mmCIF file of C-alpha atoms in Angstrom:
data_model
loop_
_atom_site.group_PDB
_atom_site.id
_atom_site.type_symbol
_atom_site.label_atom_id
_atom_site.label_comp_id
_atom_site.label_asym_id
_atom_site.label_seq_id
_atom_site.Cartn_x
_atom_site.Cartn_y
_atom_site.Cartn_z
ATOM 1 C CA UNK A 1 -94.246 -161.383 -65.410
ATOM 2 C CA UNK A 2 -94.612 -164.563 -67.316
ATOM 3 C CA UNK A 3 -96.539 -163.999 -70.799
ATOM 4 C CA UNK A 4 -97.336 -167.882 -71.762
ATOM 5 C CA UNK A 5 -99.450 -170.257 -71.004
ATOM 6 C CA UNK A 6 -98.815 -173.911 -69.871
ATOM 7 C CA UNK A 7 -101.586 -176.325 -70.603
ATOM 8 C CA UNK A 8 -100.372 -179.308 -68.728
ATOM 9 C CA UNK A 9 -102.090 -179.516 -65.385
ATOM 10 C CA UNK A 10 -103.732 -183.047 -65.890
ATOM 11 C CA UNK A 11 -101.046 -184.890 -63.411
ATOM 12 C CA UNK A 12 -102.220 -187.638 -61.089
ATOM 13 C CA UNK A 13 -101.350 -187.010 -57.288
ATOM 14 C CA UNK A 14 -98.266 -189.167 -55.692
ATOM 15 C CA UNK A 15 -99.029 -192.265 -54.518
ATOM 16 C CA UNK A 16 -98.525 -192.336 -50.817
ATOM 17 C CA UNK A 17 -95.446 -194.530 -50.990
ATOM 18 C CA UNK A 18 -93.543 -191.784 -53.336
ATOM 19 C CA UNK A 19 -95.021 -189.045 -50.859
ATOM 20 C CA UNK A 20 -94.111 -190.137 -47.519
ATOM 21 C CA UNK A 21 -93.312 -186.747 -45.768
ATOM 22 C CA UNK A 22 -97.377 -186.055 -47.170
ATOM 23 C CA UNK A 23 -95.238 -183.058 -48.468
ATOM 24 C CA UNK A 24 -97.229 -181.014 -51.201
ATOM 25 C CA UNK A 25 -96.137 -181.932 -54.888
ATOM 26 C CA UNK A 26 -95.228 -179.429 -57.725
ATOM 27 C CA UNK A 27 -97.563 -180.026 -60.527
ATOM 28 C CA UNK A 28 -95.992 -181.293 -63.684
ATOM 29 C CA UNK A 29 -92.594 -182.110 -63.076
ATOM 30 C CA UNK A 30 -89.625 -182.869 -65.232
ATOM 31 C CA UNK A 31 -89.589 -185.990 -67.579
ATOM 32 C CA UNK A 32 -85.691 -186.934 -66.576
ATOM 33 C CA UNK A 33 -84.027 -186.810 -63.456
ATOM 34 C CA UNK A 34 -83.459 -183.478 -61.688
ATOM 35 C CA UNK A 35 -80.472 -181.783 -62.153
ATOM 36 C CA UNK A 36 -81.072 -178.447 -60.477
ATOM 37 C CA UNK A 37 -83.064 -176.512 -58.423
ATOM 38 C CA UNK A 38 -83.544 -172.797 -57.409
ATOM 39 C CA UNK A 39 -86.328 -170.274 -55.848
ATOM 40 C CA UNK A 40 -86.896 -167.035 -56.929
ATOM 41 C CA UNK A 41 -84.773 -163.949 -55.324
ATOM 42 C CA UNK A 42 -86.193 -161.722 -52.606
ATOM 43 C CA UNK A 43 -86.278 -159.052 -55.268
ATOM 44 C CA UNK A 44 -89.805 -160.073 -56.345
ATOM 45 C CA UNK A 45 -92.547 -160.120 -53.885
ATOM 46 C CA UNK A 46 -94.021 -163.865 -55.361
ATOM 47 C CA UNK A 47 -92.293 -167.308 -54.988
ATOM 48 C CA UNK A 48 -91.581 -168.565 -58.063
ATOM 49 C CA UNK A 49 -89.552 -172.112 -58.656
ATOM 50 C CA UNK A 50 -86.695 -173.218 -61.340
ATOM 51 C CA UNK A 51 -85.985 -176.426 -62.390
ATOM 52 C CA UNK A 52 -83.257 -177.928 -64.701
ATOM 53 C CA UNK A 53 -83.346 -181.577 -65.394
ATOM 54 C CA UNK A 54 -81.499 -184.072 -67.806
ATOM 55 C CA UNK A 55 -84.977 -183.662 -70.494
ATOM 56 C CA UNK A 56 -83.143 -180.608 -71.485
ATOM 57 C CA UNK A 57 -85.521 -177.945 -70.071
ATOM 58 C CA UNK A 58 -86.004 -175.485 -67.642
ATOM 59 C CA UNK A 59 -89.442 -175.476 -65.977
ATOM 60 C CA UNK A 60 -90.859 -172.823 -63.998
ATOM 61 C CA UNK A 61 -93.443 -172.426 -61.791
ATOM 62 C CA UNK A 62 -95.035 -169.809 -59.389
ATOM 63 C CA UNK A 63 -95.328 -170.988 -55.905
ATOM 64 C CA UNK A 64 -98.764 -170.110 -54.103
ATOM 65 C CA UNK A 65 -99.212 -169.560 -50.075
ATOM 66 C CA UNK A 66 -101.241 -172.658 -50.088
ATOM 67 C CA UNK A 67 -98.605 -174.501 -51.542
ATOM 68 C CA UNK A 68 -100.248 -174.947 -54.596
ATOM 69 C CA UNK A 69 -98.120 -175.028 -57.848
ATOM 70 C CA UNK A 70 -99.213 -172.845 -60.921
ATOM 71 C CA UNK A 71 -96.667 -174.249 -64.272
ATOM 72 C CA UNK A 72 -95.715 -171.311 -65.684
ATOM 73 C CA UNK A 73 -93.324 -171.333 -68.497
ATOM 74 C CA UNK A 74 -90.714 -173.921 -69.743
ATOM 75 C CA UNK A 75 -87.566 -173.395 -71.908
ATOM 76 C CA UNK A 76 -85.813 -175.806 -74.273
ATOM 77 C CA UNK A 77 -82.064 -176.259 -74.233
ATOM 78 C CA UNK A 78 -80.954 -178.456 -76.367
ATOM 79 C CA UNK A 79 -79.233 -180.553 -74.186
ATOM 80 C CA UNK A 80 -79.262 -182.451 -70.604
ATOM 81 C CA UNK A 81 -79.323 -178.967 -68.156
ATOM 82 C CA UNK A 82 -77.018 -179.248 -65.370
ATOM 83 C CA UNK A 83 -77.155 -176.144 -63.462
ATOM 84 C CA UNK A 84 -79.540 -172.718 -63.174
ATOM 85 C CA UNK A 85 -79.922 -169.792 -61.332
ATOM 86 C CA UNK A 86 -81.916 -166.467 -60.920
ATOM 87 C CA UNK A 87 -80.305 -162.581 -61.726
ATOM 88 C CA UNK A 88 -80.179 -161.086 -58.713
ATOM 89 C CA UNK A 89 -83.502 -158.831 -59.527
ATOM 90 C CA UNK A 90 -85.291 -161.959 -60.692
ATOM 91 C CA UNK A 91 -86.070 -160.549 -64.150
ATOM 92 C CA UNK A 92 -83.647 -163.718 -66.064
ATOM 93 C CA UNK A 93 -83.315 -166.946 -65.189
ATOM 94 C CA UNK A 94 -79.549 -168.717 -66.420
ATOM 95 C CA UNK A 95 -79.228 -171.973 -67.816
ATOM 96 C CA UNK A 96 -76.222 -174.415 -68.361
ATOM 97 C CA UNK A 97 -75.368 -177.714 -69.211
ATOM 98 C CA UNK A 98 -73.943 -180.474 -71.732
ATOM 99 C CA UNK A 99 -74.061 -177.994 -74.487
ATOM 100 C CA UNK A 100 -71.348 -176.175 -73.729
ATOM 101 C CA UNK A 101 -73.346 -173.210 -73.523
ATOM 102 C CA UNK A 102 -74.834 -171.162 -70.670
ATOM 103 C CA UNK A 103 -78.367 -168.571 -71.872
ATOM 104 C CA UNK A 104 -80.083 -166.031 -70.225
ATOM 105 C CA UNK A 105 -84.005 -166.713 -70.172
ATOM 106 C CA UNK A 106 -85.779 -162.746 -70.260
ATOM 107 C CA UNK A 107 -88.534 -163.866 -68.465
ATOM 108 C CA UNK A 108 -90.488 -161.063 -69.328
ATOM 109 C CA UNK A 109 -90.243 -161.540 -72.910
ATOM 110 C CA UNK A 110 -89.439 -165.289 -72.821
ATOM 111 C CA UNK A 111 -86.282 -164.493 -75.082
ATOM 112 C CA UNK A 112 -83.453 -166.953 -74.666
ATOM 113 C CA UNK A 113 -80.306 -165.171 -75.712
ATOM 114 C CA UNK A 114 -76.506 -167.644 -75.433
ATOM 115 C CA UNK A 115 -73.862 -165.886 -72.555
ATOM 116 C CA UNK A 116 -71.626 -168.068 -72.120
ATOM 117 C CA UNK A 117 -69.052 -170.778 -73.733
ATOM 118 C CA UNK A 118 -66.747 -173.253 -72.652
ATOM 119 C CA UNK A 119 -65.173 -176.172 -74.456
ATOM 120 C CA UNK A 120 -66.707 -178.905 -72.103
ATOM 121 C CA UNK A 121 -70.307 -179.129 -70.497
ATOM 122 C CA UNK A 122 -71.201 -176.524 -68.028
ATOM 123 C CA UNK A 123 -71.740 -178.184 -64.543
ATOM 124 C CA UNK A 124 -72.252 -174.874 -62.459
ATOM 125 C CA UNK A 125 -73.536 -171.163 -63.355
ATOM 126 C CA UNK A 126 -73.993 -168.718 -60.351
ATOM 127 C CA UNK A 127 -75.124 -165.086 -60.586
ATOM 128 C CA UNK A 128 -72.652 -162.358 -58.841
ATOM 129 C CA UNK A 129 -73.779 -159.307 -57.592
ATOM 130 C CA UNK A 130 -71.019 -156.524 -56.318
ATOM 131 C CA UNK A 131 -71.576 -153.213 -55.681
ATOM 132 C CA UNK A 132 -69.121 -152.057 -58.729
ATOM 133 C CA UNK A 133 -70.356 -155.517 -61.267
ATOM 134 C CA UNK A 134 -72.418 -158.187 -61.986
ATOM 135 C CA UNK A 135 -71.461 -161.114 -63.172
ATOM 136 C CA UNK A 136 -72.407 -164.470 -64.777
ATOM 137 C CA UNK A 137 -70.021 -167.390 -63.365
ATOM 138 C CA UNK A 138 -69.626 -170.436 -65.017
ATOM 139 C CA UNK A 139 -67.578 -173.783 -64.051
ATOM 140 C CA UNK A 140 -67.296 -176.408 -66.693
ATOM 141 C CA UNK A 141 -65.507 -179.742 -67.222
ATOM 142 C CA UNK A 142 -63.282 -178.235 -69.290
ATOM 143 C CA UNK A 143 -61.189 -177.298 -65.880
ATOM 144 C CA UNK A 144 -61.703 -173.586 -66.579
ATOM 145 C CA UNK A 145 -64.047 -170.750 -63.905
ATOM 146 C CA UNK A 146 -65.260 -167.788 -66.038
ATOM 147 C CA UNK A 147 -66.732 -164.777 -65.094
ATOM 148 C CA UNK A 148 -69.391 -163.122 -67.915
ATOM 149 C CA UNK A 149 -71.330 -159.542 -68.899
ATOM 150 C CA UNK A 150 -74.426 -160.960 -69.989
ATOM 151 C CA UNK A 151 -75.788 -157.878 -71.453
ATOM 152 C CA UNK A 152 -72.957 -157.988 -73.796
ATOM 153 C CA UNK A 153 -72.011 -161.711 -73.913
ATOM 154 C CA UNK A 154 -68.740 -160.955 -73.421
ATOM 155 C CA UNK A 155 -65.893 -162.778 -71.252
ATOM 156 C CA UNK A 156 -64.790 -160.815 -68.807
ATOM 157 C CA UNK A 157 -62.130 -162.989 -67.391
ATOM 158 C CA UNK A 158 -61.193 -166.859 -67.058
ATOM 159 C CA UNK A 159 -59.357 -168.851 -64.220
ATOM 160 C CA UNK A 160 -57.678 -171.919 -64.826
ATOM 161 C CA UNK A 161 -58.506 -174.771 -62.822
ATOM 162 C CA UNK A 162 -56.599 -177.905 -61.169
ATOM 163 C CA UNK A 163 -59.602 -180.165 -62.864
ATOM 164 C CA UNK A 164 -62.920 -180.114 -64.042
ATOM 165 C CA UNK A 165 -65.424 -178.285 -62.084
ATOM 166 C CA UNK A 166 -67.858 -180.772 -59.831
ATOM 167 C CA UNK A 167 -69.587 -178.138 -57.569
ATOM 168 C CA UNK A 168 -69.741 -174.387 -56.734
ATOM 169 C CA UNK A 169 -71.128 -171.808 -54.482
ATOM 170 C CA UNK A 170 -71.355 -168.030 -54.374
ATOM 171 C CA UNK A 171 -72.309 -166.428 -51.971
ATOM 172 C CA UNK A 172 -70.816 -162.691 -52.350
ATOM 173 C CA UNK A 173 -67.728 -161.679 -51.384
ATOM 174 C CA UNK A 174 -66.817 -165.326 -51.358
ATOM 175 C CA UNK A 175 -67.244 -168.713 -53.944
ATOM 176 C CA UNK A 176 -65.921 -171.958 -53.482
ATOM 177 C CA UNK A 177 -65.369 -174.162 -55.883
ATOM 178 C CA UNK A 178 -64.787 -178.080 -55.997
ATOM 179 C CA UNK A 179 -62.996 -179.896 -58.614
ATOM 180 C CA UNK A 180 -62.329 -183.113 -59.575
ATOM 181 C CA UNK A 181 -59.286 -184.801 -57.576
ATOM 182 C CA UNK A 182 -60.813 -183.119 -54.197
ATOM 183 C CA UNK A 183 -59.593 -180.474 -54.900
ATOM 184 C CA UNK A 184 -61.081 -176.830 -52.940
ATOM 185 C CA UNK A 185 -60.485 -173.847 -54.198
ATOM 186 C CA UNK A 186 -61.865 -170.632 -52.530
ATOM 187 C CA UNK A 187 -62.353 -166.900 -54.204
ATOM 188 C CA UNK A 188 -62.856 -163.633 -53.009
ATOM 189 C CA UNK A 189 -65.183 -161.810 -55.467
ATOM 190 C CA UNK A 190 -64.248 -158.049 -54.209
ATOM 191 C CA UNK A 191 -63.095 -155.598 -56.773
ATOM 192 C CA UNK A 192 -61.593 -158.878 -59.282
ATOM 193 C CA UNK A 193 -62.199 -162.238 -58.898
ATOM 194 C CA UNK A 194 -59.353 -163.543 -57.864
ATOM 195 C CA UNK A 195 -58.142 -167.171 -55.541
ATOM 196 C CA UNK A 196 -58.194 -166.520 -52.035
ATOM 197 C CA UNK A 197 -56.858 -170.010 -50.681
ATOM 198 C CA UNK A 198 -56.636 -173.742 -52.317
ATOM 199 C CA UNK A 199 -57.385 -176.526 -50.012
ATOM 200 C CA UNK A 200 -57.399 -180.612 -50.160
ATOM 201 C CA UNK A 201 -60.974 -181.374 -49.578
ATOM 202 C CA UNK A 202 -60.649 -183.369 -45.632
ATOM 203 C CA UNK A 203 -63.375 -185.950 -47.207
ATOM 204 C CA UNK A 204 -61.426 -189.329 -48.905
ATOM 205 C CA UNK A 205 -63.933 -189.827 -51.392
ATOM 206 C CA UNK A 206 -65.144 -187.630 -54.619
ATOM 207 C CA UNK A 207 -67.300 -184.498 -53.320
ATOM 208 C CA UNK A 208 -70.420 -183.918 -55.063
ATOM 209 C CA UNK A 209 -71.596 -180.858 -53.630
ATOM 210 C CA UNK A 210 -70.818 -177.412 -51.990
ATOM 211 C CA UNK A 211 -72.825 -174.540 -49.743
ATOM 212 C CA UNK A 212 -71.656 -171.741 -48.471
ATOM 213 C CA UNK A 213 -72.562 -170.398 -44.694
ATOM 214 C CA UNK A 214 -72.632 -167.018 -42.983
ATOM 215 C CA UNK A 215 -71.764 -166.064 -39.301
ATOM 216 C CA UNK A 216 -73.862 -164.617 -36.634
ATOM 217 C CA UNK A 217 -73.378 -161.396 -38.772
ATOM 218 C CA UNK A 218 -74.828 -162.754 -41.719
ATOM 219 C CA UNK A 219 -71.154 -162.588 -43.717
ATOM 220 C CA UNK A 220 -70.057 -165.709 -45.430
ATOM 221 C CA UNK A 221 -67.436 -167.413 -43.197
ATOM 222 C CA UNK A 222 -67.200 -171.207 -44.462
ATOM 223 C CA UNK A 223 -68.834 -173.825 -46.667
ATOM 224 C CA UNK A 224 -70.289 -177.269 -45.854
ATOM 225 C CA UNK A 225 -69.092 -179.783 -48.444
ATOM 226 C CA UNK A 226 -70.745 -183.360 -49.335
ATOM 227 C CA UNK A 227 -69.310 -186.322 -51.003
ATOM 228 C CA UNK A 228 -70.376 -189.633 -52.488
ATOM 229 C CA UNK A 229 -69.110 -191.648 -49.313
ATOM 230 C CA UNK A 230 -72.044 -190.509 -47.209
ATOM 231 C CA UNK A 231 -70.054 -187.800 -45.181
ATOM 232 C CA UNK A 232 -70.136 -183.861 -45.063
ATOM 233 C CA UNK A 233 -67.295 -181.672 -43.804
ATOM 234 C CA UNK A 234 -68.129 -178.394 -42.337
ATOM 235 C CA UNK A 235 -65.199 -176.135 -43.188
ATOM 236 C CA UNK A 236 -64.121 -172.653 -41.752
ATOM 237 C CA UNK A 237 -62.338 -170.672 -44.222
ATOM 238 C CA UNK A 238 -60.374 -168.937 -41.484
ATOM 239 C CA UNK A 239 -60.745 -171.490 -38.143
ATOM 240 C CA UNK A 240 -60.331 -169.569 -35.123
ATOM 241 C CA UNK A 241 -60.104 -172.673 -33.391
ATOM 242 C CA UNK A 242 -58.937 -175.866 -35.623
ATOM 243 C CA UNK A 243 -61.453 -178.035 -34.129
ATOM 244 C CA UNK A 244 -64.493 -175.407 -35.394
ATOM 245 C CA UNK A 245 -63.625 -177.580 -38.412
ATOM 246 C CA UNK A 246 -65.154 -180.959 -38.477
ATOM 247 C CA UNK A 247 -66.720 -184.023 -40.530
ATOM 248 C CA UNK A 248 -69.986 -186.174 -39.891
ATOM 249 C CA UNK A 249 -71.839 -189.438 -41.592
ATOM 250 C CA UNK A 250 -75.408 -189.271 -42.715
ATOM 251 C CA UNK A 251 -77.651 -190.594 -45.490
ATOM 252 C CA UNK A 252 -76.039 -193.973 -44.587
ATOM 253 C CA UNK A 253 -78.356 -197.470 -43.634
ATOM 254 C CA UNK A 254 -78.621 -198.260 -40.389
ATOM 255 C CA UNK A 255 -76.654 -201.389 -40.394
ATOM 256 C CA UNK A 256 -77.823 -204.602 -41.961
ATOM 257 C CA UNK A 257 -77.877 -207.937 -40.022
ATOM 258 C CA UNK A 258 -73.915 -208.958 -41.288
ATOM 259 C CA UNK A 259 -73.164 -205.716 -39.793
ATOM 260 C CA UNK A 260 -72.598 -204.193 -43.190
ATOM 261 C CA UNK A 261 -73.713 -200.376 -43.564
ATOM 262 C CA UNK A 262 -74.922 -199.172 -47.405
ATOM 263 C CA UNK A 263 -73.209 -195.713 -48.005
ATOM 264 C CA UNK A 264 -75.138 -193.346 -50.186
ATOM 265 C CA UNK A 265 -73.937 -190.172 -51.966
ATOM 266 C CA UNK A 266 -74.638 -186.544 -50.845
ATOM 267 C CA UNK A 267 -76.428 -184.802 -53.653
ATOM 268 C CA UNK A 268 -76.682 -181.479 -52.087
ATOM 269 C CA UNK A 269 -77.049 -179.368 -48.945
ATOM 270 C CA UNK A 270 -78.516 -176.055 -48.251
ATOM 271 C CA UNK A 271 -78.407 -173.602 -45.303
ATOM 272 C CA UNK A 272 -81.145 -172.242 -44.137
ATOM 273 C CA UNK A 273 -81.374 -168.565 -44.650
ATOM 274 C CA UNK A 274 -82.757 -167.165 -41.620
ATOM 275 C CA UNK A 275 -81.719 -170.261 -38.832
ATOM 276 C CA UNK A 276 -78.007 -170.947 -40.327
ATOM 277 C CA UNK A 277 -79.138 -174.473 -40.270
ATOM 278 C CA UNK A 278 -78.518 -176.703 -43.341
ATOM 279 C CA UNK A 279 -80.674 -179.607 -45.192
ATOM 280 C CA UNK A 280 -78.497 -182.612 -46.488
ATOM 281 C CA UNK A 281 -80.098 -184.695 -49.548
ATOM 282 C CA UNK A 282 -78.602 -187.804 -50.792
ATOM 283 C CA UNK A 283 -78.956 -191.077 -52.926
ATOM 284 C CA UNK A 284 -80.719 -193.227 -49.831
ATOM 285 C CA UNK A 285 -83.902 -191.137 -50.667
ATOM 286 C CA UNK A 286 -84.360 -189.287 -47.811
ATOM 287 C CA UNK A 287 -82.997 -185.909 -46.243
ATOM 288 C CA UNK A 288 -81.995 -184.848 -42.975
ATOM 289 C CA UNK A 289 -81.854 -181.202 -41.440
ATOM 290 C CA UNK A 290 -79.267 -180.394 -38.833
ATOM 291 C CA UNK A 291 -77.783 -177.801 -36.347
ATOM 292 C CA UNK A 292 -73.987 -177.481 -37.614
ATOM 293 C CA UNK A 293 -73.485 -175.351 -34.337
ATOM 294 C CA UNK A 294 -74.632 -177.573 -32.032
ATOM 295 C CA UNK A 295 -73.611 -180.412 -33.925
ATOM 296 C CA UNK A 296 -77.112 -182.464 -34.332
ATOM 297 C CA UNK A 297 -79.833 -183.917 -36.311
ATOM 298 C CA UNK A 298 -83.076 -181.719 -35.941
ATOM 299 C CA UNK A 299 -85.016 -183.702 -38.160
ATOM 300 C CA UNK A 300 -85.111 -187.135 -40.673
ATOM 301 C CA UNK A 301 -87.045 -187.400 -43.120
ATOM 302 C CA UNK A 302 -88.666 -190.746 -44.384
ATOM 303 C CA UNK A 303 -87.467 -192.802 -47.269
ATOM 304 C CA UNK A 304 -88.668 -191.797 -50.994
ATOM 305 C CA UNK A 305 -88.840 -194.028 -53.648
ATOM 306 C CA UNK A 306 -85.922 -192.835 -55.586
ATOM 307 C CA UNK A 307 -82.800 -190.760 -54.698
ATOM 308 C CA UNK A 308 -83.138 -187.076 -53.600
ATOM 309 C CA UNK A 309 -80.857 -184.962 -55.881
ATOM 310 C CA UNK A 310 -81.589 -181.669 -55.914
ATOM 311 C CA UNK A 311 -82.690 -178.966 -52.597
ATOM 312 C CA UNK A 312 -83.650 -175.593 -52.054
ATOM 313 C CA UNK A 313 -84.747 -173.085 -49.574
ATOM 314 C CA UNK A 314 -86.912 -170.281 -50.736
ATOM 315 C CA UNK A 315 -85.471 -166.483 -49.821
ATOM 316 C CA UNK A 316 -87.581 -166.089 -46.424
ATOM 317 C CA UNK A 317 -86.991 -169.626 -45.544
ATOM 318 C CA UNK A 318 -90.677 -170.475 -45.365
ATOM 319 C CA UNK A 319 -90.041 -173.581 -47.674
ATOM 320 C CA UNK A 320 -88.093 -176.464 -48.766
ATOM 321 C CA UNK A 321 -88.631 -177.963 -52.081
ATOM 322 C CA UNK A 322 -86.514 -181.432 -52.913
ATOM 323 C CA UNK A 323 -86.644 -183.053 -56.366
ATOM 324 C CA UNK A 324 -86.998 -186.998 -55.936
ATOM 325 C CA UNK A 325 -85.631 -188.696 -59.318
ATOM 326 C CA UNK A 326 -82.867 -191.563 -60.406
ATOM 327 C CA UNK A 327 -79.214 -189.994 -59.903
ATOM 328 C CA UNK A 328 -77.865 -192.929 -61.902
ATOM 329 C CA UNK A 329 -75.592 -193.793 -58.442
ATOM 330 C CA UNK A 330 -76.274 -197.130 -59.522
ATOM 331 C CA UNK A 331 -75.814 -197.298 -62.784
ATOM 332 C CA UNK A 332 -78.501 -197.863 -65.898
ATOM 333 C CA UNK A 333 -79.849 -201.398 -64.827
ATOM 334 C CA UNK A 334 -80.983 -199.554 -61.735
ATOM 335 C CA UNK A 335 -83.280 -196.721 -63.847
ATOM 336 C CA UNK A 336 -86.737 -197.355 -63.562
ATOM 337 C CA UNK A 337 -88.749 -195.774 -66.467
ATOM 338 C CA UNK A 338 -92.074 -196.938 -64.482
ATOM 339 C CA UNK A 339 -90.696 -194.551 -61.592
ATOM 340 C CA UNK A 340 -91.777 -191.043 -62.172
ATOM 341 C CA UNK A 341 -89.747 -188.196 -61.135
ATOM 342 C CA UNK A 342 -91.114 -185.819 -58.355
ATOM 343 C CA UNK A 343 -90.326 -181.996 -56.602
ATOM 344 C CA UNK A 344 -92.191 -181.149 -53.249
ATOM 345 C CA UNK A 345 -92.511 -178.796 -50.980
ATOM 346 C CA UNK A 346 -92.529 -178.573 -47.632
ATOM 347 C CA UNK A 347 -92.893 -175.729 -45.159
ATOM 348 C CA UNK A 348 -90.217 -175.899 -42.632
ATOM 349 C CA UNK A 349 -89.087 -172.509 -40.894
ATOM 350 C CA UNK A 350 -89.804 -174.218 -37.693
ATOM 351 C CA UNK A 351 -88.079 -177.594 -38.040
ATOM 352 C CA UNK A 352 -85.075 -176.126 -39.211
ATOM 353 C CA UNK A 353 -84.895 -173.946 -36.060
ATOM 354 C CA UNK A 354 -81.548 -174.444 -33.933
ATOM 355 C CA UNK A 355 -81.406 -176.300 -30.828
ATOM 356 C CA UNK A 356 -79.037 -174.220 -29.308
ATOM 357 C CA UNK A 357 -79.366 -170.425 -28.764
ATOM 358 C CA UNK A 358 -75.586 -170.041 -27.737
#
């Protein structure tokens, strides 16, 4: 699948303080902080991990059963790389970020080819596959959603939005989208892309992040949403019940002795795609996993040395990989050059199991 050859495996192990979950570490990992993170579709039999990061590449690496790490290819962009994501039969890997410009990456034949434009940096790209199109979709800070052919890089259509894009999720028929001044808009994908419903996020502060989650019949129903005020809303598109809808506090200090609490940012949440169960990451350095449905903490994690910003499940759900780097939540006189930037992996099918069976 992969046709070059990486010659950097000389890293040292993490120190034990950086590695506190003794979670096993991807071998050479991105110079800047992590900006993205995706696994490999189920359309491929091996695991293979994506990376974008603020060093302007794309890193990729295949995945092994013993959670070993082999680097296998890494593309140059040209500029800080916000978001990536996989085709849906894992043949190209896409690319976006501060340069305006979203690529396909042939993986096959290591081509980079541009497929997208805006007029602002991209800050999300997701893949859409219908049964009558695929898609590229892009959401930049130029307050624009656009829908691409990459095999003719051609716009297909464009959607105006209230303000520039922060976050996005697709998970087909659906996408949500998150702008700037909180606001949530939601798509249906069927037949055109077009806006289903356009929603004031319930969180006060800026979000930062969106995922999408399915029902007991595996179709996407609602979307768990994470801002920088330590808080995630869990959000039914269409509530049976209004109070199905709800908000909680995590990646928050436990108090401190003038009975002040530090609030850290969400950076991202996944759901897990076998339990429904979703991972929260955030800017304390730690993550959490939780039971939406029965409306608990399954598991905390210890504290890293730097900010989490970036998580991922793999397609079967057998692992969790988490990029530990500086999200600049505190500005430059908190970046650390000394501090280097780490993704790990951890299995997890069972900790991410509900508690509930209801």
């Amino acid at each position: 699948m992969f046709n070059q050859s990486v010659n950097s495996f000389n890293a040292a192990a993490a120190p034990s303080t950086a590695n506190p979950m003794k979670d096993f570490e991807v071998t050479s990992p991105p110079d800047e902080s992590i900006s993205s993170l995706a696994f490999s579709p189920a359309t491929i039999p091996q695991n293979f991990l994506i990376a974008g990061s603020w060093d302007n590449n794309v890193r990729c690496w295949e995945v092994e059963q013993t959670g070993k790490t082999i680097p296998k290819s890494m593309q140059t962009c040209g500029a800080p790389v916000l978001d990536v994501c996989w085709s849906d039969d894992g043949s190209k890997v896409y690319m976006a970020g501060c340069d305006k410009q979203a690529k396909a990456w042939d993986l096959a034949s290591n081509q980079v080819m541009q497929v997208a434009q805006h007029d602002a940096p991209i800050k999300t790209c997701h893949w859409i596959k219908s049964p009558n199109y695929s898609c590229l979709m892009t959401g930049s800070w130029d307050k624009t959603l656009k829908f691409w052919d990459p095999r003719s890089p051609t716009l297909i259509m464009s959607i105006n939005l209230p303000e520039r894009c922060y976050c996005a999720d697709v998970d087909y028929p659906m996408a949500v989208v998150g702008t700037a001044g909180r606001h949530i808009i939601v798509y249906q994908l069927e037949g055109t892309p077009q806006e289903y419903k356009r929603l004031e996020s319930p969180l006060k502060y800026q979000h930062r992040c969106v995922s999408i989650f399915r029902d007991k019949k595996k179709s996407p129903t609602g979307y768990a949403l994470g801002s920088v005020e330590g808080r995630v809303a869990i959000q039914y598109v269409n509530p049976t019940n209004p109070k199905d809808n709800f908000t909680f506090k995590c990646h928050r200090s436990n108090g401190t002795p003038n009975g002040y609490q530090d609030i850290y940012a969400v950076n991202d949440i996944a759901f897990h795609p076998v339990h429904g169960t979703l991972a929260t990451v955030g800017s304390d350095g730690s993550f959490s996993f939780w039971d939406k449905d029965a409306r608990t903490k399954l598991k905390p994690s210890e504290l890293m040395e730097q900010p989490v910003t970036r998580c991922a499940f793999n397609h079967n759900g057998q692992i969790f990989a988490y990029a530990v780097s500086y999200d600049w939540s505190k500005g430059h006189e908190y970046y650390n050059p000394m501090k280097r930037n780490y993704i790990f992996l951890r299995p997890c099918y069972d900790e991410l199991k509900p508690r509930s069976a209801s």
